[in-house]
mmCIF file of C-alpha atoms and ligand atoms in Angstrom:
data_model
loop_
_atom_site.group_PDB
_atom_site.id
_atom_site.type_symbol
_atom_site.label_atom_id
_atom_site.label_comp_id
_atom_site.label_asym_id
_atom_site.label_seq_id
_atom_site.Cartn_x
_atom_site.Cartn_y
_atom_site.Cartn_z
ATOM 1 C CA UNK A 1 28.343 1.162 -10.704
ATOM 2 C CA UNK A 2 28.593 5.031 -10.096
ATOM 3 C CA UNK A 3 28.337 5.144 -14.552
ATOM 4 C CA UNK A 4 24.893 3.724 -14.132
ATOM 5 C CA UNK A 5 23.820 6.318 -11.732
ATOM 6 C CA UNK A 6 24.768 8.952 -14.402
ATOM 7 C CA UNK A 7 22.399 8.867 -16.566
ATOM 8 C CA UNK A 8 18.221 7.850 -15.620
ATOM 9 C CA UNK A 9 17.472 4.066 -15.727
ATOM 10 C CA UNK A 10 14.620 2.834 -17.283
ATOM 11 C CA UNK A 11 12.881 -0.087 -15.356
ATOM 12 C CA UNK A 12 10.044 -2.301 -15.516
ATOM 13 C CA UNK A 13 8.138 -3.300 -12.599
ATOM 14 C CA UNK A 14 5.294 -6.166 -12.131
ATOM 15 C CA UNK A 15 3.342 -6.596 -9.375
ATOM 16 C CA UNK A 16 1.219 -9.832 -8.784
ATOM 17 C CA UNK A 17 1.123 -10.139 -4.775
ATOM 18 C CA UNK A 18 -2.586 -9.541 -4.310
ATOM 19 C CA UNK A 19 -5.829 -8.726 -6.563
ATOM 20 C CA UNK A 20 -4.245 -6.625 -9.217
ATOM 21 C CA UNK A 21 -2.150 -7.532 -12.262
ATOM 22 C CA UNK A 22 0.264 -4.780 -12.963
ATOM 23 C CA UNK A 23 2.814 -3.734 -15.091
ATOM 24 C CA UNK A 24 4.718 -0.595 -15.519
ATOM 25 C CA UNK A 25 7.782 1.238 -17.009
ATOM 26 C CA UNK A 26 9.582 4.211 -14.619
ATOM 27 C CA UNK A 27 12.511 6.154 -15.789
ATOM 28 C CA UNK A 28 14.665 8.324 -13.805
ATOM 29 C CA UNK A 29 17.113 7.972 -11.011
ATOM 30 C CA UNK A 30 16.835 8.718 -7.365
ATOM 31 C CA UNK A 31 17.201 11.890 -5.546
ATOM 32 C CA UNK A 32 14.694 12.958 -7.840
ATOM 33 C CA UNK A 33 10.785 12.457 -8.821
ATOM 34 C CA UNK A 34 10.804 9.764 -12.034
ATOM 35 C CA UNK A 35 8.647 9.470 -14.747
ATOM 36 C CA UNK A 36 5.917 6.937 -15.197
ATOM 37 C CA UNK A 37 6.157 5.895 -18.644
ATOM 38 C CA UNK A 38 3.178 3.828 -18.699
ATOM 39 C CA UNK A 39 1.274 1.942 -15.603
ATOM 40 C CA UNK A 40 -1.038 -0.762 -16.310
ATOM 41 C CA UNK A 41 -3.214 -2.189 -13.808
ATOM 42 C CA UNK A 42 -5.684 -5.049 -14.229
ATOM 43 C CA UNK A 43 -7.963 -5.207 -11.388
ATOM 44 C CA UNK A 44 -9.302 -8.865 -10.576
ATOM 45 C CA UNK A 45 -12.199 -7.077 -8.330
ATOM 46 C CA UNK A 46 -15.278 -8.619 -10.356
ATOM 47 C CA UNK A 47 -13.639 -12.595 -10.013
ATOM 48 C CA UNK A 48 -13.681 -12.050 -6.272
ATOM 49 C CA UNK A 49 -16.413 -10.140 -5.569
ATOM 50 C CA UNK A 50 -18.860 -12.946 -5.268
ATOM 51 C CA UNK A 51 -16.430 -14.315 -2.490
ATOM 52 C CA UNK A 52 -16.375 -11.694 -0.245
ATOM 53 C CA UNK A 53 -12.657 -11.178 -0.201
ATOM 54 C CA UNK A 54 -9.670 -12.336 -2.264
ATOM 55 C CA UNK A 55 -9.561 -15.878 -3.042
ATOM 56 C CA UNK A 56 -6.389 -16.526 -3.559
ATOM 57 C CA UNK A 57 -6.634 -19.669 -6.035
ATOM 58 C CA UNK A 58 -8.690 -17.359 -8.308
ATOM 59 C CA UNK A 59 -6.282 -14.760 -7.703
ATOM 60 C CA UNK A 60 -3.130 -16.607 -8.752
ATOM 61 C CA UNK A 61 -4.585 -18.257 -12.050
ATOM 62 C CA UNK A 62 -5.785 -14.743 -13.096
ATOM 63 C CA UNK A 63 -2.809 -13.310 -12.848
ATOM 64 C CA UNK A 64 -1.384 -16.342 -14.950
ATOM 65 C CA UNK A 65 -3.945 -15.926 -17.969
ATOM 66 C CA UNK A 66 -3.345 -11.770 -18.059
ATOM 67 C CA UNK A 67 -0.111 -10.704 -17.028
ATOM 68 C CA UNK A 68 1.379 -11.501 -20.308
ATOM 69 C CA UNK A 69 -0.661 -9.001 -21.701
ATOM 70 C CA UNK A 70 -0.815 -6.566 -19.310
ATOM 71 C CA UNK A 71 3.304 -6.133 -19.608
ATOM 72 C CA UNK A 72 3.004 -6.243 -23.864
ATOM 73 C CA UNK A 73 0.938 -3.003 -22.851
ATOM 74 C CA UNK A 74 3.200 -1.393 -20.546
ATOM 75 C CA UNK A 75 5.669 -1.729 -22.766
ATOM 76 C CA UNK A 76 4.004 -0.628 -25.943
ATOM 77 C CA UNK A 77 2.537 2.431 -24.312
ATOM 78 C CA UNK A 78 5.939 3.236 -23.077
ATOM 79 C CA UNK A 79 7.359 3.000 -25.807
ATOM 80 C CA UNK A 80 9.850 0.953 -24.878
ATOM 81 C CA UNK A 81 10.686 -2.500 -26.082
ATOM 82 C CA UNK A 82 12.933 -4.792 -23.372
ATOM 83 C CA UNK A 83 16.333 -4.011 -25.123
ATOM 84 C CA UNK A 84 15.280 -0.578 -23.868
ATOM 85 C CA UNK A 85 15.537 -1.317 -20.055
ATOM 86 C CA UNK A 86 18.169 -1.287 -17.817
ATOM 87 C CA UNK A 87 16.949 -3.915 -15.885
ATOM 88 C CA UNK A 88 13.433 -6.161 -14.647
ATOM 89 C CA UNK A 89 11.597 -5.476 -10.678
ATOM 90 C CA UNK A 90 8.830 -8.204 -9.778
ATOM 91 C CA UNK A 91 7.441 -8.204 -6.411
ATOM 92 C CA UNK A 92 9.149 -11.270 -5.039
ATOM 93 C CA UNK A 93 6.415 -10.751 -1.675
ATOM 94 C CA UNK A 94 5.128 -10.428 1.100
ATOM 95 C CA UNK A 95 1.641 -11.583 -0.487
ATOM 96 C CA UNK A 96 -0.455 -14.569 -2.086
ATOM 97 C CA UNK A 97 2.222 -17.014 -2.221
ATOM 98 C CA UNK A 98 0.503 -18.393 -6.324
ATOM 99 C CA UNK A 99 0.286 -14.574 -7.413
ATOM 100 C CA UNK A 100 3.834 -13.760 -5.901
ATOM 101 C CA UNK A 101 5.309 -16.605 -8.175
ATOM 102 C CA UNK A 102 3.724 -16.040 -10.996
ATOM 103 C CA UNK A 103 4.704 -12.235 -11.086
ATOM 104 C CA UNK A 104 8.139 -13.621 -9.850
ATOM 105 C CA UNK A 105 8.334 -16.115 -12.577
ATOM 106 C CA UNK A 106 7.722 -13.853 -15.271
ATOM 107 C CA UNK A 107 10.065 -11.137 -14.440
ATOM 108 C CA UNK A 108 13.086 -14.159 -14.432
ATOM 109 C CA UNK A 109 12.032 -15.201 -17.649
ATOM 110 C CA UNK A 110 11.714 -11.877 -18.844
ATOM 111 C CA UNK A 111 15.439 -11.153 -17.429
ATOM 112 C CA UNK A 112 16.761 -14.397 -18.733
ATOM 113 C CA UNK A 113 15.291 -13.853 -22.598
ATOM 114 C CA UNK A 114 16.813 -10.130 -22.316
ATOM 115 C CA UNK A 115 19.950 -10.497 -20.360
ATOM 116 C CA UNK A 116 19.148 -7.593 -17.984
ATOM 117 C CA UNK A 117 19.245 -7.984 -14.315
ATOM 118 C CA UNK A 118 16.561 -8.673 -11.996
ATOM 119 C CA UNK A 119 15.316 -7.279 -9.187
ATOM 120 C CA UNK A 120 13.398 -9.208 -6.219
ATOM 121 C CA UNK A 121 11.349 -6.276 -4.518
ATOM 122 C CA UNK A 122 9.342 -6.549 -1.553
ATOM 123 C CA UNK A 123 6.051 -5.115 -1.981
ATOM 124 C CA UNK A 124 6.142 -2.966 0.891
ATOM 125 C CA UNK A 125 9.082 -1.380 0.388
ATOM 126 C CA UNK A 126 7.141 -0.524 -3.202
ATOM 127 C CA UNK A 127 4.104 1.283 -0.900
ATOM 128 C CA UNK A 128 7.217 3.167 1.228
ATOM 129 C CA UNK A 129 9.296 4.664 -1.694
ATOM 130 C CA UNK A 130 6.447 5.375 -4.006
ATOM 131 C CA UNK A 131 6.744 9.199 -2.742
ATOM 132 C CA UNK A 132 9.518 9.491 -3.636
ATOM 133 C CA UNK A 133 8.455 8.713 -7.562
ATOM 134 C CA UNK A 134 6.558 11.240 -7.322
ATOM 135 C CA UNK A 135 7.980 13.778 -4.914
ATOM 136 C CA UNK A 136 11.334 15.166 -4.006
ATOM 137 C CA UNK A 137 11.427 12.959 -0.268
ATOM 138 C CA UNK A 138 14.724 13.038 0.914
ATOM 139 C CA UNK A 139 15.510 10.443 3.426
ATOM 140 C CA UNK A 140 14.901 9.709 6.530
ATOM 141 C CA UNK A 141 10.958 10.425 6.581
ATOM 142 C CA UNK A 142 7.929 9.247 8.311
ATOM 143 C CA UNK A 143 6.258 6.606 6.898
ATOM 144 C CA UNK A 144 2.016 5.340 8.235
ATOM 145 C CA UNK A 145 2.032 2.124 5.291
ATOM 146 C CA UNK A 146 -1.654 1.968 5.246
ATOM 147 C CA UNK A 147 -2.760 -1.134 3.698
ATOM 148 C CA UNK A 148 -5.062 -4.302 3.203
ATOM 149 C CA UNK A 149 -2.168 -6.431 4.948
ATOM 150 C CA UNK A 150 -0.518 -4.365 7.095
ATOM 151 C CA UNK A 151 -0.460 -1.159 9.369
ATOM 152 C CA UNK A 152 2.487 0.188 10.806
ATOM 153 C CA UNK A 153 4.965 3.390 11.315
ATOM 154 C CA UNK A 154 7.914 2.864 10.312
ATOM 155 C CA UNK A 155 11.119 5.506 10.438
ATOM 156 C CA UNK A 156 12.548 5.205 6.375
ATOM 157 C CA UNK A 157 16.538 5.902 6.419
ATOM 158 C CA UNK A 158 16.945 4.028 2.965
ATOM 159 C CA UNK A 159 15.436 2.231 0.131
ATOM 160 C CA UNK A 160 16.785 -0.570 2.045
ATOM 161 C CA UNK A 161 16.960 0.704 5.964
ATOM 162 C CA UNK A 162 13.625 0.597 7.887
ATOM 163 C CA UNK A 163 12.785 0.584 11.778
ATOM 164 C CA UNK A 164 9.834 -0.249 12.955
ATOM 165 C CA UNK A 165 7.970 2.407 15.373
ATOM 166 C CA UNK A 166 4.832 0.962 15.370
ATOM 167 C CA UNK A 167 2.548 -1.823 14.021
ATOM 168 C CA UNK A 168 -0.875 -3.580 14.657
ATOM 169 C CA UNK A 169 -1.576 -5.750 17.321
ATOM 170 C CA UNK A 170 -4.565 -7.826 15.228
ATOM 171 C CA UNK A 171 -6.007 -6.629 11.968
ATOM 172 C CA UNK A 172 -5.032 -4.389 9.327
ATOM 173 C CA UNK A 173 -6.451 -1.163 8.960
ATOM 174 C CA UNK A 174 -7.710 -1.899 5.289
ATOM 175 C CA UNK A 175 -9.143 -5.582 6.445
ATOM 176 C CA UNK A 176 -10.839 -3.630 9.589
ATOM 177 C CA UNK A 177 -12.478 -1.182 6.358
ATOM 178 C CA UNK A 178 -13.109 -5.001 4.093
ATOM 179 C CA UNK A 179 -14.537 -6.838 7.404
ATOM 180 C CA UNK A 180 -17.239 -3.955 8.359
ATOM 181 C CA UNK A 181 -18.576 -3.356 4.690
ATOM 182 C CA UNK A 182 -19.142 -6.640 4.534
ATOM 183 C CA UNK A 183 -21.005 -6.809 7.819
ATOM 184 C CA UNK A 184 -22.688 -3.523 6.961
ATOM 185 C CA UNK A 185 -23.346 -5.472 3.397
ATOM 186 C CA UNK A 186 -21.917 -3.171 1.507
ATOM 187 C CA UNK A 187 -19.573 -5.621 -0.595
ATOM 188 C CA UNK A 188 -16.119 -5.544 -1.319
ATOM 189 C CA UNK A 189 -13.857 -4.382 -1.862
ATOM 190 C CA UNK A 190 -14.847 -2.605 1.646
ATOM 191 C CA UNK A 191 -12.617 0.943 1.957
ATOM 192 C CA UNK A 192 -13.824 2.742 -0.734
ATOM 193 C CA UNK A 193 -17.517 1.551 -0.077
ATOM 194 C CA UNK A 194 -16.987 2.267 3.635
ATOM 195 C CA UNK A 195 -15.882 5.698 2.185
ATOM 196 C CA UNK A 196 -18.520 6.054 0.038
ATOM 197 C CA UNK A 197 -21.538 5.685 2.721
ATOM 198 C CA UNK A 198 -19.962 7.336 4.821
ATOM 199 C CA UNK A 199 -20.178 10.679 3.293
ATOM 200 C CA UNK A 200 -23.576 11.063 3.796
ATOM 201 C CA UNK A 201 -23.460 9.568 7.881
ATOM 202 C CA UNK A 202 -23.484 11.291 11.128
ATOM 203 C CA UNK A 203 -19.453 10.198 12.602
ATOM 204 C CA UNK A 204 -21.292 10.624 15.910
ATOM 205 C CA UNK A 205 -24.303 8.874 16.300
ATOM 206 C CA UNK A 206 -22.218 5.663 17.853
ATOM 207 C CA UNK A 207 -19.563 5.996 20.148
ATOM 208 C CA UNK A 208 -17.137 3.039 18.894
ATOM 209 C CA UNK A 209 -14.042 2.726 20.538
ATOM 210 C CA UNK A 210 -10.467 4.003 19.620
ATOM 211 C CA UNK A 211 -8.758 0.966 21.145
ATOM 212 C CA UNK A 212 -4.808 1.814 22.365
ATOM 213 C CA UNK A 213 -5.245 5.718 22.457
ATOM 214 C CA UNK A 214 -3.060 8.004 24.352
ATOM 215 C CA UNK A 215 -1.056 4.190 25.186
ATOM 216 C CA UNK A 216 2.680 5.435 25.358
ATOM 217 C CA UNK A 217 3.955 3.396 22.196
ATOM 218 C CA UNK A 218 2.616 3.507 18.586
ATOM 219 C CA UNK A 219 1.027 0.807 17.983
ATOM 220 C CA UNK A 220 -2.598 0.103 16.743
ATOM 221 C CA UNK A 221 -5.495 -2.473 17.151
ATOM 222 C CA UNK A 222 -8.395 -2.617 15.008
ATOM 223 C CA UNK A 223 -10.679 -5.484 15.832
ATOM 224 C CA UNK A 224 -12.386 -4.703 19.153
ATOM 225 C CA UNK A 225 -13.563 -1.454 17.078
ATOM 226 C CA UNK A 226 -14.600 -4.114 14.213
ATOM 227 C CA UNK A 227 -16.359 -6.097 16.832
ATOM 228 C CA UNK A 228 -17.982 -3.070 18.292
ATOM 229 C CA UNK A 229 -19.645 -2.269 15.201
ATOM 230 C CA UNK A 230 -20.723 -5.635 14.690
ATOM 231 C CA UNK A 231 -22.735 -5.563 17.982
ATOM 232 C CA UNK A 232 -23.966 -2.215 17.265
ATOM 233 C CA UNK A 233 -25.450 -3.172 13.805
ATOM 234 C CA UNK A 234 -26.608 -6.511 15.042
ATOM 235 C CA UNK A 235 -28.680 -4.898 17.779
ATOM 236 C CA UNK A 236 -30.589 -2.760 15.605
ATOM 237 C CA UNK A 237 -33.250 -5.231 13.793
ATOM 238 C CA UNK A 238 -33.295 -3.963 10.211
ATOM 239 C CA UNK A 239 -30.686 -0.749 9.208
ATOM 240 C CA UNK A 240 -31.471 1.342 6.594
ATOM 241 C CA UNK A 241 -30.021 3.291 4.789
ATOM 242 C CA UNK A 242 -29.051 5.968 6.927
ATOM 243 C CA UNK A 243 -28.069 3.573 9.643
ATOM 244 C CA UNK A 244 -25.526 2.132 7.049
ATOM 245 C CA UNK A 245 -24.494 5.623 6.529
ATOM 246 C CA UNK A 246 -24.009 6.984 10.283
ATOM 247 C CA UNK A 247 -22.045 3.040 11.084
ATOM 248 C CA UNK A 248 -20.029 3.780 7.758
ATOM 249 C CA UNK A 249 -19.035 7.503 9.538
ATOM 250 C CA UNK A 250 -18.815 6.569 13.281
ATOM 251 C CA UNK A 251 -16.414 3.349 11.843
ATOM 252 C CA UNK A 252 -14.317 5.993 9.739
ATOM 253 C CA UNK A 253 -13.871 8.743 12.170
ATOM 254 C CA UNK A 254 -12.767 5.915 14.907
ATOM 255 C CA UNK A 255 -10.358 4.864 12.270
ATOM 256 C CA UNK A 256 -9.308 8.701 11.526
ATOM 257 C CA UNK A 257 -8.762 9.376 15.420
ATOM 258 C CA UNK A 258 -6.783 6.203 15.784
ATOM 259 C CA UNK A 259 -3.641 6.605 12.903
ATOM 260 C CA UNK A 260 -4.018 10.421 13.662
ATOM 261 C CA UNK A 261 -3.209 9.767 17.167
ATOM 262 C CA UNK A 262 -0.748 7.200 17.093
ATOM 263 C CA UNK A 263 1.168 9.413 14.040
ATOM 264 C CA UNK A 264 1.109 12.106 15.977
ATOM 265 C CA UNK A 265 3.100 10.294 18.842
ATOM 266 C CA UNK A 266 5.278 8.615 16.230
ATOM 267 C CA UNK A 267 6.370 12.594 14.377
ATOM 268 C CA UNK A 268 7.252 13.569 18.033
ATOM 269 C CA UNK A 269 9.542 10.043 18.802
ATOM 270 C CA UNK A 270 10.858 9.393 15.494
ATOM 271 C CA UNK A 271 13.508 12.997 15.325
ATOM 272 C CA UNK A 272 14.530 14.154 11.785
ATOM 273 C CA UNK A 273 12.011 11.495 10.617
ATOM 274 C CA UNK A 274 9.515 13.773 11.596
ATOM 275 C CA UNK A 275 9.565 16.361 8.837
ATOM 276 C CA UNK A 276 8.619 14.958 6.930
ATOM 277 C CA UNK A 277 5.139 12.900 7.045
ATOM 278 C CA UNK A 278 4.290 10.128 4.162
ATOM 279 C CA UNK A 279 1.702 7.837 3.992
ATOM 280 C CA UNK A 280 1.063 4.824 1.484
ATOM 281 C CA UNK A 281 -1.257 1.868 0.816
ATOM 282 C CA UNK A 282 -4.458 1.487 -0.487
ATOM 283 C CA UNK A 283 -6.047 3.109 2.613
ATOM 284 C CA UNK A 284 -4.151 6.600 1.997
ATOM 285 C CA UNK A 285 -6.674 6.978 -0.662
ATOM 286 C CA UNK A 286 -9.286 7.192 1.648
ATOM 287 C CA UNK A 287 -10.071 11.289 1.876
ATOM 288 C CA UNK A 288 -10.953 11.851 5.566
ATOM 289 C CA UNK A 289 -7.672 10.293 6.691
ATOM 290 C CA UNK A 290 -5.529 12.042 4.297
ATOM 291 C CA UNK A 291 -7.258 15.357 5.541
ATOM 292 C CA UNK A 292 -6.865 14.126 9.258
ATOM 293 C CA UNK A 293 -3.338 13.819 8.771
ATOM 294 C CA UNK A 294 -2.619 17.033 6.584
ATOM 295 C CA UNK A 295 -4.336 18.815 9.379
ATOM 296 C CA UNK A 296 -1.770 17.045 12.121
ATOM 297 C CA UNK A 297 1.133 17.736 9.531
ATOM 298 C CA UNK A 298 0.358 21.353 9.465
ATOM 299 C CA UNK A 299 0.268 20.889 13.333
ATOM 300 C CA UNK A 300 3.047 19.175 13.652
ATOM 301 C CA UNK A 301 5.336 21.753 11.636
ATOM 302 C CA UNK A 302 5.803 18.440 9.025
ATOM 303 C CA UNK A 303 5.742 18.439 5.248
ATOM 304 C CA UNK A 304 2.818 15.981 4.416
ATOM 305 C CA UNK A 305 3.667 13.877 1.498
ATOM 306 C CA UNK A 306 0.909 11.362 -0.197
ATOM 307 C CA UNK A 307 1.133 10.199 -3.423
ATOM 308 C CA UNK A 308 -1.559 10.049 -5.695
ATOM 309 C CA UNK A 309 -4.774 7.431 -5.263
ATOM 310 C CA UNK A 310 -3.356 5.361 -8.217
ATOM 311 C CA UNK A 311 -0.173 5.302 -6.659
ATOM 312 C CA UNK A 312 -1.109 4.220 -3.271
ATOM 313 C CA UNK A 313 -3.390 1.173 -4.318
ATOM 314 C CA UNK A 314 -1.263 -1.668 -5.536
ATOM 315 C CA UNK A 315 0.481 -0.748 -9.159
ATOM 316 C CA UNK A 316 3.722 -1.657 -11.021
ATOM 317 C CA UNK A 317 5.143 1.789 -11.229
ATOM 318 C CA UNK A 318 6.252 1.770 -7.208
ATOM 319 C CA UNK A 319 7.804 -1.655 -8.198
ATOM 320 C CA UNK A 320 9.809 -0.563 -10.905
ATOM 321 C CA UNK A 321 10.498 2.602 -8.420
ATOM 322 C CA UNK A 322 11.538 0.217 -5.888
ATOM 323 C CA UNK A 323 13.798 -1.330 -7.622
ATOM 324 C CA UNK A 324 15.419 1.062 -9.462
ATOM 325 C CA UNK A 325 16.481 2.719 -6.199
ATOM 326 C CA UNK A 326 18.028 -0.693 -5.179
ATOM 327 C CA UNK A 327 19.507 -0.884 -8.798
ATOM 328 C CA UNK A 328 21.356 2.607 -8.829
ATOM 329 C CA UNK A 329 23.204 1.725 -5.999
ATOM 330 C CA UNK A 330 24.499 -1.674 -7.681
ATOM 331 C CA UNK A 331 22.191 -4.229 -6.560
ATOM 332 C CA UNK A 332 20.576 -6.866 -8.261
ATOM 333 C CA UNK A 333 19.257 -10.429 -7.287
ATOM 334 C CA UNK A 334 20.244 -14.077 -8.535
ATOM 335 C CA UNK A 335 17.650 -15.898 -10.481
ATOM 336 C CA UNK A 336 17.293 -18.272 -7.626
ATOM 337 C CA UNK A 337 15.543 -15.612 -5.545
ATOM 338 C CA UNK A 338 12.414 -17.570 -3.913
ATOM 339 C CA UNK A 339 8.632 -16.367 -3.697
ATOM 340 C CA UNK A 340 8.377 -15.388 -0.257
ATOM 341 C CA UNK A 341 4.355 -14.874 1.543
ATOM 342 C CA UNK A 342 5.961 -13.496 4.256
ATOM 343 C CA UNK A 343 8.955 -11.048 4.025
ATOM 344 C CA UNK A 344 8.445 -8.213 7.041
ATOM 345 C CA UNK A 345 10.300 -5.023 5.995
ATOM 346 C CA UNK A 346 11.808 -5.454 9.554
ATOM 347 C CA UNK A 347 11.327 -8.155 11.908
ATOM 348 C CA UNK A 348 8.963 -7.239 14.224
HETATM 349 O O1 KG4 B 1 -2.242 -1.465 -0.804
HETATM 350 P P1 KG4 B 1 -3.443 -2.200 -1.292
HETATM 351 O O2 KG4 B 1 -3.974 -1.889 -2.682
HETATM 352 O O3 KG4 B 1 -3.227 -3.738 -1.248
HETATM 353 C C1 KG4 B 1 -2.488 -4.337 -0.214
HETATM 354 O O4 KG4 B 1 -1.222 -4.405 -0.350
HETATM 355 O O5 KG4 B 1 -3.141 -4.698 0.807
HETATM 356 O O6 KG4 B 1 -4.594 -1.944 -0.215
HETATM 357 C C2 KG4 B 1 -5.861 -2.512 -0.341
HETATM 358 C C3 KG4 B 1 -6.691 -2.075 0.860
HETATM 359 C C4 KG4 B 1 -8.053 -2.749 0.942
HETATM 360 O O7 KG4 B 1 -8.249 -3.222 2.260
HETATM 361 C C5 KG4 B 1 -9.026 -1.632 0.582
HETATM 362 O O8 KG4 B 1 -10.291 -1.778 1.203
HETATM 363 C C6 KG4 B 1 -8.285 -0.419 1.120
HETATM 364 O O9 KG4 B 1 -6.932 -0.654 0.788
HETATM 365 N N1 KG4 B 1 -8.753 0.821 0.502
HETATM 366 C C7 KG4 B 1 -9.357 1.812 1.193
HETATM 367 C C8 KG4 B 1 -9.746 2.783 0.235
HETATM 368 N N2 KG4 B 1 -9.340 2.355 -1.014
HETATM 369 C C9 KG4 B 1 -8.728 1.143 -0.823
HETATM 370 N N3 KG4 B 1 -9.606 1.940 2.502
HETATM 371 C C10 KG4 B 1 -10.257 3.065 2.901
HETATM 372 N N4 KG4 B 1 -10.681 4.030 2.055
HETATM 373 C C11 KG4 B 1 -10.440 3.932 0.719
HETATM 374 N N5 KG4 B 1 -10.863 4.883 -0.115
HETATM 375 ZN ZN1 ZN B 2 -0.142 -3.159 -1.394
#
């Protein structure tokens, strides 16, 4: 195995667990940022926005009818063509059990028709190395994982070697952002139109509540602050658009104090961990909590680390990534490998 890890590997990741079809082809080896050869991402947004949310019948059989050519692009704007790669990542979960197996499906038959090996990633491990694509991250960091499905701290010591310092008691942060734009009517998907309104709002025309803060452990909770809101806006008659605007804010800056708090008590518990500061998932795009945390970082003494906003939203590149870390070292998974909704990166 060491001859593999001599020269860069070239790897192609898909990623089906949710509401975007991805594809993309990394090359490098770890230790050291990669390259993103191409990254394709299909975004199923407009079939679910009439839902509300992600419906995840819809969501499987539109992965089904584009995938296929979502990867032909990946690869032909790579440049590569499969006898190119050193071996196949899907996401084999946690996620939409229909869009897991499809993307899961497709990467075995891909590995089967080329011979190379596959690789089973979980999705989450994808949102916690994808700094490391992009960044020299040595381990062990600091990881928030920001997402639509989950919200926790977690102390990285490997691409496979996780502990858990924190996670939520109820909702995910990026469901708390999907739940109040709905309820605020501002559609979905609900952080970046949460963001969005926001920017023009007063953060302190409500007082919601930070629920947990200054609690000795570092753990969150989102929905008495979701509820909160929802009382607020369904006590004023009509809102307008500048009551839209100041819930947006006073929502956001509830959120910001909440992961700034509980990160801050994670950098001082977690040791080495501490210095350095990542944070992933779609919600690290969101620009007032990436400048709450740089500001804690700076306080803190730790070397903030966030990848890009394509990065952080769900993509194939951190798949690939994902797996070719796993791959260097000598792993690989059997064709067998089963779909899996639920697959915690450590059991909670
Ligand atoms: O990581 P991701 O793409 O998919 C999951 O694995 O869940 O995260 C999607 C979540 C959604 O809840 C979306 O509303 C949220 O990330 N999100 C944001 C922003 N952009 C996406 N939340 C807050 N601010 C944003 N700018
Ligand atoms: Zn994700």
């Amino acid at each position: 195995m060491r001859a593999i890890m001599d020269r860069p590997l070239t790897i192609l990741g898909l990623e089906t667990s949710c509401d975007e079809t991805a594809a993309a082809v990394v090359r490098g080896r770890p230790g050291a940022p990669g390259e993103i050869l191409s990254s394709v991402v299909w975004s199923q947004i407009r079939d679910h926005s009439p839902y509300g949310g992600v419906v995840p019948e819809i969501a499987a059989r539109a992965h089904l009818v584009t995938l296929d050519e979502v990867i032909a692009r990946a690869l032909a704007e790579s440049g590569c063509r499969l006898g190119d790669l050193d071996a196949i990542a899907a996401t084999a979960g946690p996620g939409l059990i229909g869009g897991v197996m499809v993307g899961l499906m497709a990467g075995k038959g891909l590995s089967v028709a080329s011979g190379k090996p596959l690789l089973a990633v979980n999705h989450l491990a994808g949102h916690a190395l994808s700094a490391r694509l992009v960044e020299q991250c040595d381990f062990p960091y600091l990881l928030l994982l920001v997402s639509g499905g989950h919200c926790q701290l977690l102390r990285v010591n490997g691409p496979t070697s996780y502990r858990l310092l924190g996670t939520t008691i109820d909702d995910a942060v990026g469901e708390a952002f999907d739940k109040v734009a709905i309820l605020l009517g501002l559609g979905f998907p609900g952080g970046p139109a949460i963001e969005r309104a926001a920017k023009t709002g007063n953060p302190r025309r409500f007082a919601f509540p930070r629920p947990l803060l200054d609690r000795p452990s570092c753990h969150f909770s989102f929905s008495g602050l979701k509820t909160a809101v929802r009382y607020q806006a369904d006590a004023m008659d009509t809102l307008s658009d500048d009551d839209v605007a100041d819930l947006a804010a006073s929502f956001q800056a509830a959120v910001v104090d909440i992961l700034k708090d509980r990160t801050a008590r994670a950098l001082r518990d977690s040791g080495a961990a501490g210095e350095r500061l990542v944070v992933a998932g779609g919600v690290a795009a969101n620009r007032a909590i990436r400048e709450a945390l740089a500001d804690l970082a700076s306080e803190a003494g730790a070397r903030l680390i966030v990848p890009p906003p394509t990065l952080c939203t769900d993509n194939g590149a951190m798949i690939a990534w994902a797996g070719l870390e796993r791959f260097a070292s000598g792993e690989s998974d059997p064709l067998d490998t089963p779909a899996r909704a639920r697959w915690p990166l450590v059991a909670e």
